[in-house]
Amino acid sequence: KQEVTQIPAALSVPEGENLVLNCSFTDSAIYNLQWFRQDPGKGLTSLLLIQSSQREQTSGRLNASLDKSSGRSTLYIAASQPGDSATYLCAVSPILTGGGNKLTFGTGTQLKVEL
Amino acid sequence: EPEVTQTPSHQVTQMGQEVILRCVPISNHLYFYWYRQILGQKVEFLVSFYNNEISEKSEIFDDQFSVERPDGSNFTLKIRSTKLEDSAMYFCASSEQVNQPQHFGDGTRLSIL
């Protein structure tokens, strides 16, 4: 059974700092990995999706990497801003066996960027 | 930008009652999902739906749960006889293709009394 772990559980940084969020998963037979942010009381906003054949994806100040063989992904946030404060979730999907792509989520990293 | 919309945002129901949670996925998306998040816990997969049928479901998705796409735009989750432990935030998600990102709605907070 796939288990997804995110470290740290919470992180507080001053504005402008570069930071790295970590995600690890126990079963390397994944189809893709997706990073989300979740604001309090809100849904999940998709940030980046990495296919299992890819090593990284970039969007603006965000860069996600994937090392499938070691079961790890990192989300790098450059020049953090207070608006980046949210919970960041990592989710993986298994090799496709049917007409869907169920995601297994980690517990998230709660990020606070302070002025 | 197109988005997934869910109604209601909050539903309070007596234990044993039936509840229907509604979702309007993004219009050109073909894959639909329901997830739930119990307060303080991980987001958990419930069910995936494609080509007008369930493609996969989790152990949580027992006979009390059902999904339906009654028309070309709505996607519903029905819980037949609610239990206290069904209290959670329920999220609907959709994706254009199976290998594309899943986009989530803002969720329905279900409170069972």
PDB file of C-alpha atoms in Angstrom:
ATOM      1  CA  LYS A   1       0.000   0.000   0.000  1.00  0.00           C
ATOM      2  CA  GLN A   2       1.372   3.374  -1.024  1.00  0.00           C
ATOM      3  CA  GLU A   3       2.329   5.710   1.835  1.00  0.00           C
ATOM      4  CA  VAL A   4       3.209   9.351   1.241  1.00  0.00           C
ATOM      5  CA  THR A   5       5.108  11.366   3.844  1.00  0.00           C
ATOM      6  CA  GLN A   6       5.882  15.051   3.869  1.00  0.00           C
ATOM      7  CA  ILE A   7       8.595  16.698   5.910  1.00  0.00           C
ATOM      8  CA  PRO A   8       8.545  19.090   7.654  1.00  0.00           C
ATOM      9  CA  ALA A   9       4.966  19.189   8.905  1.00  0.00           C
ATOM     10  CA  ALA A  10       5.264  22.939   9.438  1.00  0.00           C
ATOM     11  CA  LEU A  11       7.709  25.571   8.345  1.00  0.00           C
ATOM     12  CA  SER A  12       8.030  29.276   9.092  1.00  0.00           C
ATOM     13  CA  VAL A  13      10.409  31.439   7.048  1.00  0.00           C
ATOM     14  CA  PRO A  14      11.061  35.146   6.556  1.00  0.00           C
ATOM     15  CA  GLU A  15       9.927  36.736   3.325  1.00  0.00           C
ATOM     16  CA  GLY A  16      12.405  36.424   0.464  1.00  0.00           C
ATOM     17  CA  GLU A  17      13.893  33.136   1.584  1.00  0.00           C
ATOM     18  CA  ASN A  18      14.236  30.193  -0.796  1.00  0.00           C
ATOM     19  CA  LEU A  19      12.819  26.977   0.618  1.00  0.00           C
ATOM     20  CA  VAL A  20      12.417  23.285  -0.098  1.00  0.00           C
ATOM     21  CA  LEU A  21       9.503  21.048   0.803  1.00  0.00           C
ATOM     22  CA  ASN A  22      10.011  17.308   0.798  1.00  0.00           C
ATOM     23  CA  CYS A  23       7.768  14.437  -0.183  1.00  0.00           C
ATOM     24  CA  SER A  24       8.587  10.732  -0.026  1.00  0.00           C
ATOM     25  CA  PHE A  25       6.591   7.723  -1.160  1.00  0.00           C
ATOM     26  CA  THR A  26       7.064   4.042  -0.449  1.00  0.00           C
ATOM     27  CA  ASP A  27       6.111   2.475  -3.801  1.00  0.00           C
ATOM     28  CA  SER A  28       8.133   3.761  -6.750  1.00  0.00           C
ATOM     29  CA  ALA A  29       5.681   2.316  -9.294  1.00  0.00           C
ATOM     30  CA  ILE A  30       3.929   5.622  -9.818  1.00  0.00           C
ATOM     31  CA  TYR A  31       2.278   7.129 -12.868  1.00  0.00           C
ATOM     32  CA  ASN A  32       2.666  10.768 -11.899  1.00  0.00           C
ATOM     33  CA  LEU A  33       3.101  13.099  -8.939  1.00  0.00           C
ATOM     34  CA  GLN A  34       1.174  16.290  -8.335  1.00  0.00           C
ATOM     35  CA  TRP A  35       1.835  19.183  -5.967  1.00  0.00           C
ATOM     36  CA  PHE A  36      -1.076  21.231  -4.593  1.00  0.00           C
ATOM     37  CA  ARG A  37      -1.573  24.135  -2.257  1.00  0.00           C
ATOM     38  CA  GLN A  38      -4.509  24.289   0.119  1.00  0.00           C
ATOM     39  CA  ASP A  39      -5.631  27.527   1.708  1.00  0.00           C
ATOM     40  CA  PRO A  40      -7.677  27.355   4.944  1.00  0.00           C
ATOM     41  CA  GLY A  41     -11.273  26.344   4.250  1.00  0.00           C
ATOM     42  CA  LYS A  42     -10.592  26.097   0.545  1.00  0.00           C
ATOM     43  CA  GLY A  43     -10.071  23.426  -2.050  1.00  0.00           C
ATOM     44  CA  LEU A  44      -6.806  22.247  -3.535  1.00  0.00           C
ATOM     45  CA  THR A  45      -5.067  24.285  -6.193  1.00  0.00           C
ATOM     46  CA  SER A  46      -2.896  22.310  -8.593  1.00  0.00           C
ATOM     47  CA  LEU A  47       0.630  23.691  -8.781  1.00  0.00           C
ATOM     48  CA  LEU A  48       2.697  21.233 -10.777  1.00  0.00           C
ATOM     49  CA  LEU A  49       2.350  17.755 -12.214  1.00  0.00           C
ATOM     50  CA  ILE A  50       5.369  15.573 -12.980  1.00  0.00           C
ATOM     51  CA  GLN A  51       4.966  12.481 -15.130  1.00  0.00           C
ATOM     52  CA  SER A  52       6.942   9.451 -13.976  1.00  0.00           C
ATOM     53  CA  SER A  53       9.266   9.789 -16.992  1.00  0.00           C
ATOM     54  CA  GLN A  54      10.162  13.386 -16.094  1.00  0.00           C
ATOM     55  CA  ARG A  55      12.732  14.658 -13.636  1.00  0.00           C
ATOM     56  CA  GLU A  56      11.375  18.143 -12.983  1.00  0.00           C
ATOM     57  CA  GLN A  57       8.754  20.756 -13.792  1.00  0.00           C
ATOM     58  CA  THR A  58       8.868  24.515 -13.367  1.00  0.00           C
ATOM     59  CA  SER A  59       6.181  27.153 -13.052  1.00  0.00           C
ATOM     60  CA  GLY A  60       7.231  30.682 -12.173  1.00  0.00           C
ATOM     61  CA  ARG A  61       8.965  30.623  -8.777  1.00  0.00           C
ATOM     62  CA  LEU A  62       8.147  26.951  -8.269  1.00  0.00           C
ATOM     63  CA  ASN A  63      10.272  24.007  -9.283  1.00  0.00           C
ATOM     64  CA  ALA A  64       9.371  20.409  -8.544  1.00  0.00           C
ATOM     65  CA  SER A  65      11.750  17.515  -8.947  1.00  0.00           C
ATOM     66  CA  LEU A  66      11.130  13.790  -8.975  1.00  0.00           C
ATOM     67  CA  ASP A  67      13.488  10.932  -8.186  1.00  0.00           C
ATOM     68  CA  LYS A  68      11.260   7.936  -8.717  1.00  0.00           C
ATOM     69  CA  SER A  69      13.840   5.294  -7.875  1.00  0.00           C
ATOM     70  CA  SER A  70      14.437   6.732  -4.418  1.00  0.00           C
ATOM     71  CA  GLY A  71      10.780   7.606  -3.897  1.00  0.00           C
ATOM     72  CA  ARG A  72      11.309  11.330  -3.425  1.00  0.00           C
ATOM     73  CA  SER A  73      10.081  14.646  -4.715  1.00  0.00           C
ATOM     74  CA  THR A  74      10.944  18.173  -3.697  1.00  0.00           C
ATOM     75  CA  LEU A  75       9.120  21.439  -4.228  1.00  0.00           C
ATOM     76  CA  TYR A  76      11.438  24.422  -4.381  1.00  0.00           C
ATOM     77  CA  ILE A  77       9.940  27.866  -3.820  1.00  0.00           C
ATOM     78  CA  ALA A  78      12.159  30.790  -4.730  1.00  0.00           C
ATOM     79  CA  ALA A  79      11.963  34.213  -3.122  1.00  0.00           C
ATOM     80  CA  SER A  80       9.050  33.321  -0.851  1.00  0.00           C
ATOM     81  CA  GLN A  81       6.239  35.824  -0.293  1.00  0.00           C
ATOM     82  CA  PRO A  82       3.546  36.110   2.412  1.00  0.00           C
ATOM     83  CA  GLY A  83       1.009  35.056  -0.236  1.00  0.00           C
ATOM     84  CA  ASP A  84       2.755  31.682  -0.428  1.00  0.00           C
ATOM     85  CA  SER A  85       1.508  30.885   3.080  1.00  0.00           C
ATOM     86  CA  ALA A  86      -0.639  27.762   2.766  1.00  0.00           C
ATOM     87  CA  THR A  87      -0.509  24.015   3.235  1.00  0.00           C
ATOM     88  CA  TYR A  88       1.360  22.240   0.444  1.00  0.00           C
ATOM     89  CA  LEU A  89       0.269  18.728  -0.450  1.00  0.00           C
ATOM     90  CA  CYS A  90       2.037  16.104  -2.474  1.00  0.00           C
ATOM     91  CA  ALA A  91       0.034  13.334  -4.153  1.00  0.00           C
ATOM     92  CA  VAL A  92       1.039  10.316  -6.221  1.00  0.00           C
ATOM     93  CA  SER A  93      -0.933   8.073  -8.531  1.00  0.00           C
ATOM     94  CA  PRO A  94      -0.215   4.415  -9.230  1.00  0.00           C
ATOM     95  CA  ILE A  95       0.500   2.837 -12.592  1.00  0.00           C
ATOM     96  CA  LEU A  96      -2.805   3.007 -14.434  1.00  0.00           C
ATOM     97  CA  THR A  97      -4.911  -0.146 -14.256  1.00  0.00           C
ATOM     98  CA  GLY A  98      -8.311   1.238 -15.129  1.00  0.00           C
ATOM     99  CA  GLY A  99     -10.123   4.336 -16.338  1.00  0.00           C
ATOM    100  CA  GLY A 100      -8.937   6.635 -13.591  1.00  0.00           C
ATOM    101  CA  ASN A 101      -5.956   8.078 -11.782  1.00  0.00           C
ATOM    102  CA  LYS A 102      -6.567   7.961  -8.040  1.00  0.00           C
ATOM    103  CA  LEU A 103      -4.275  10.131  -5.958  1.00  0.00           C
ATOM    104  CA  THR A 104      -2.700   9.156  -2.640  1.00  0.00           C
ATOM    105  CA  PHE A 105      -1.957  12.252  -0.586  1.00  0.00           C
ATOM    106  CA  GLY A 106       0.610  13.152   2.009  1.00  0.00           C
ATOM    107  CA  THR A 107      -0.274  14.968   5.232  1.00  0.00           C
ATOM    108  CA  GLY A 108       1.104  18.235   3.907  1.00  0.00           C
ATOM    109  CA  THR A 109       3.556  20.918   4.973  1.00  0.00           C
ATOM    110  CA  GLN A 110       2.028  24.025   6.527  1.00  0.00           C
ATOM    111  CA  LEU A 111       4.084  26.979   5.330  1.00  0.00           C
ATOM    112  CA  LYS A 112       4.057  30.431   6.877  1.00  0.00           C
ATOM    113  CA  VAL A 113       6.021  33.227   5.241  1.00  0.00           C
ATOM    114  CA  GLU A 114       6.494  36.152   7.574  1.00  0.00           C
ATOM    115  CA  LEU A 115       7.069  39.783   6.743  1.00  0.00           C
TER     116      LEU A 115
ATOM    117  CA  GLU B   1     -10.192  30.275 -15.933  1.00  0.00           C
ATOM    118  CA  PRO B   2     -12.664  27.375 -15.787  1.00  0.00           C
ATOM    119  CA  GLU B   3     -13.154  25.842 -12.378  1.00  0.00           C
ATOM    120  CA  VAL B   4     -14.876  22.983 -10.621  1.00  0.00           C
ATOM    121  CA  THR B   5     -17.861  24.186  -8.604  1.00  0.00           C
ATOM    122  CA  GLN B   6     -19.450  22.382  -5.672  1.00  0.00           C
ATOM    123  CA  THR B   7     -22.720  22.943  -3.872  1.00  0.00           C
ATOM    124  CA  PRO B   8     -23.625  23.384  -1.124  1.00  0.00           C
ATOM    125  CA  SER B   9     -20.545  24.750   0.606  1.00  0.00           C
ATOM    126  CA  HIS B  10     -21.830  23.438   3.945  1.00  0.00           C
ATOM    127  CA  GLN B  11     -24.426  20.744   4.618  1.00  0.00           C
ATOM    128  CA  VAL B  12     -25.738  19.837   8.056  1.00  0.00           C
ATOM    129  CA  THR B  13     -27.724  16.592   8.232  1.00  0.00           C
ATOM    130  CA  GLN B  14     -29.174  14.324  10.902  1.00  0.00           C
ATOM    131  CA  MET B  15     -27.620  10.889  11.214  1.00  0.00           C
ATOM    132  CA  GLY B  16     -29.441   8.342   9.088  1.00  0.00           C
ATOM    133  CA  GLN B  17     -30.597  10.869   6.519  1.00  0.00           C
ATOM    134  CA  GLU B  18     -29.660  10.809   2.855  1.00  0.00           C
ATOM    135  CA  VAL B  19     -27.474  13.552   1.459  1.00  0.00           C
ATOM    136  CA  ILE B  20     -26.529  14.497  -2.097  1.00  0.00           C
ATOM    137  CA  LEU B  21     -23.435  16.522  -2.804  1.00  0.00           C
ATOM    138  CA  ARG B  22     -23.273  18.231  -6.163  1.00  0.00           C
ATOM    139  CA  CYS B  23     -20.407  19.094  -8.454  1.00  0.00           C
ATOM    140  CA  VAL B  24     -20.078  20.728 -11.838  1.00  0.00           C
ATOM    141  CA  PRO B  25     -16.746  19.623 -13.333  1.00  0.00           C
ATOM    142  CA  ILE B  26     -14.873  21.638 -15.926  1.00  0.00           C
ATOM    143  CA  SER B  27     -16.813  21.302 -19.168  1.00  0.00           C
ATOM    144  CA  ASN B  28     -14.333  19.495 -21.432  1.00  0.00           C
ATOM    145  CA  HIS B  29     -13.057  17.152 -18.733  1.00  0.00           C
ATOM    146  CA  LEU B  30     -13.633  13.424 -19.042  1.00  0.00           C
ATOM    147  CA  TYR B  31     -12.457  12.025 -15.684  1.00  0.00           C
ATOM    148  CA  PHE B  32     -14.239  12.739 -12.428  1.00  0.00           C
ATOM    149  CA  TYR B  33     -13.332  12.021  -8.840  1.00  0.00           C
ATOM    150  CA  TRP B  34     -14.565  12.348  -5.283  1.00  0.00           C
ATOM    151  CA  TYR B  35     -12.201  12.661  -2.339  1.00  0.00           C
ATOM    152  CA  ARG B  36     -12.800  13.424   1.300  1.00  0.00           C
ATOM    153  CA  GLN B  37     -10.787  14.970   4.109  1.00  0.00           C
ATOM    154  CA  ILE B  38     -11.707  14.332   7.717  1.00  0.00           C
ATOM    155  CA  LEU B  39     -10.635  17.238   9.901  1.00  0.00           C
ATOM    156  CA  GLY B  40      -6.905  17.061  10.600  1.00  0.00           C
ATOM    157  CA  GLN B  41      -6.361  14.031   8.374  1.00  0.00           C
ATOM    158  CA  LYS B  42      -5.130  13.329   4.857  1.00  0.00           C
ATOM    159  CA  VAL B  43      -7.189  13.781   1.730  1.00  0.00           C
ATOM    160  CA  GLU B  44      -8.521  10.316   0.825  1.00  0.00           C
ATOM    161  CA  PHE B  45      -9.663   8.956  -2.526  1.00  0.00           C
ATOM    162  CA  LEU B  46     -13.255   7.733  -2.703  1.00  0.00           C
ATOM    163  CA  VAL B  47     -14.120   7.016  -6.316  1.00  0.00           C
ATOM    164  CA  SER B  48     -13.204   7.716  -9.926  1.00  0.00           C
ATOM    165  CA  PHE B  49     -15.709   7.904 -12.777  1.00  0.00           C
ATOM    166  CA  TYR B  50     -15.132   7.725 -16.509  1.00  0.00           C
ATOM    167  CA  ASN B  51     -17.291   7.012 -19.531  1.00  0.00           C
ATOM    168  CA  ASN B  52     -20.416   6.983 -17.368  1.00  0.00           C
ATOM    169  CA  GLU B  53     -19.249   4.321 -14.990  1.00  0.00           C
ATOM    170  CA  ILE B  54     -17.167   3.880 -11.871  1.00  0.00           C
ATOM    171  CA  SER B  55     -13.600   3.003 -12.824  1.00  0.00           C
ATOM    172  CA  GLU B  56     -12.219   2.550  -9.325  1.00  0.00           C
ATOM    173  CA  LYS B  57     -13.411   2.901  -5.741  1.00  0.00           C
ATOM    174  CA  SER B  58     -11.772   2.743  -2.345  1.00  0.00           C
ATOM    175  CA  GLU B  59     -12.700   0.641   0.688  1.00  0.00           C
ATOM    176  CA  ILE B  60     -14.454   3.701   2.100  1.00  0.00           C
ATOM    177  CA  PHE B  61     -16.865   3.762  -0.833  1.00  0.00           C
ATOM    178  CA  ASP B  62     -19.237   1.079   0.416  1.00  0.00           C
ATOM    179  CA  ASP B  63     -22.866   0.379  -0.474  1.00  0.00           C
ATOM    180  CA  GLN B  64     -23.994   3.552   1.298  1.00  0.00           C
ATOM    181  CA  PHE B  65     -22.266   5.641  -1.372  1.00  0.00           C
ATOM    182  CA  SER B  66     -23.203   6.133  -5.000  1.00  0.00           C
ATOM    183  CA  VAL B  67     -22.237   8.502  -7.788  1.00  0.00           C
ATOM    184  CA  GLU B  68     -24.134   9.679 -10.802  1.00  0.00           C
ATOM    185  CA  ARG B  69     -23.714  11.916 -13.786  1.00  0.00           C
ATOM    186  CA  PRO B  70     -27.393  12.676 -14.418  1.00  0.00           C
ATOM    187  CA  ASP B  71     -26.780  15.058 -17.315  1.00  0.00           C
ATOM    188  CA  GLY B  72     -23.908  16.504 -19.298  1.00  0.00           C
ATOM    189  CA  SER B  73     -22.730  18.852 -16.584  1.00  0.00           C
ATOM    190  CA  ASN B  74     -23.440  17.569 -13.054  1.00  0.00           C
ATOM    191  CA  PHE B  75     -21.642  14.898 -11.060  1.00  0.00           C
ATOM    192  CA  THR B  76     -23.204  13.892  -7.743  1.00  0.00           C
ATOM    193  CA  LEU B  77     -22.217  11.905  -4.681  1.00  0.00           C
ATOM    194  CA  LYS B  78     -25.037  10.388  -2.652  1.00  0.00           C
ATOM    195  CA  ILE B  79     -24.691   8.998   0.848  1.00  0.00           C
ATOM    196  CA  ARG B  80     -27.774   6.923   1.566  1.00  0.00           C
ATOM    197  CA  SER B  81     -27.828   6.704   5.351  1.00  0.00           C
ATOM    198  CA  THR B  82     -25.310   9.042   6.898  1.00  0.00           C
ATOM    199  CA  LYS B  83     -23.213   8.157   9.934  1.00  0.00           C
ATOM    200  CA  LEU B  84     -21.383  10.421  12.347  1.00  0.00           C
ATOM    201  CA  GLU B  85     -18.059   9.319  10.836  1.00  0.00           C
ATOM    202  CA  ASP B  86     -19.147  10.627   7.427  1.00  0.00           C
ATOM    203  CA  SER B  87     -18.532  14.139   8.709  1.00  0.00           C
ATOM    204  CA  ALA B  88     -15.762  15.523   6.527  1.00  0.00           C
ATOM    205  CA  MET B  89     -14.927  17.896   3.711  1.00  0.00           C
ATOM    206  CA  TYR B  90     -15.842  16.311   0.392  1.00  0.00           C
ATOM    207  CA  PHE B  91     -13.947  17.387  -2.705  1.00  0.00           C
ATOM    208  CA  CYS B  92     -14.880  16.850  -6.315  1.00  0.00           C
ATOM    209  CA  ALA B  93     -12.126  16.848  -8.938  1.00  0.00           C
ATOM    210  CA  SER B  94     -11.904  16.487 -12.688  1.00  0.00           C
ATOM    211  CA  SER B  95      -9.233  16.150 -15.339  1.00  0.00           C
ATOM    212  CA  GLU B  96      -9.266  16.509 -19.100  1.00  0.00           C
ATOM    213  CA  GLN B  97      -7.320  13.314 -19.691  1.00  0.00           C
ATOM    214  CA  VAL B  98      -6.089  10.649 -17.299  1.00  0.00           C
ATOM    215  CA  ASN B  99      -2.516  11.960 -17.421  1.00  0.00           C
ATOM    216  CA  GLN B 100      -3.481  15.603 -16.902  1.00  0.00           C
ATOM    217  CA  PRO B 101      -3.664  17.490 -13.582  1.00  0.00           C
ATOM    218  CA  GLN B 102      -6.735  17.011 -11.447  1.00  0.00           C
ATOM    219  CA  HIS B 103      -8.553  20.235 -10.637  1.00  0.00           C
ATOM    220  CA  PHE B 104     -10.440  20.431  -7.377  1.00  0.00           C
ATOM    221  CA  GLY B 105     -13.505  22.316  -6.221  1.00  0.00           C
ATOM    222  CA  ASP B 106     -13.661  24.230  -2.947  1.00  0.00           C
ATOM    223  CA  GLY B 107     -15.410  21.330  -1.274  1.00  0.00           C
ATOM    224  CA  THR B 108     -18.609  20.687   0.669  1.00  0.00           C
ATOM    225  CA  ARG B 109     -18.283  20.548   4.420  1.00  0.00           C
ATOM    226  CA  LEU B 110     -20.642  17.793   5.601  1.00  0.00           C
ATOM    227  CA  SER B 111     -21.604  17.812   9.266  1.00  0.00           C
ATOM    228  CA  ILE B 112     -23.603  14.858  10.610  1.00  0.00           C
ATOM    229  CA  LEU B 113     -25.430  15.448  13.881  1.00  0.00           C
TER     230      LEU B 113
END
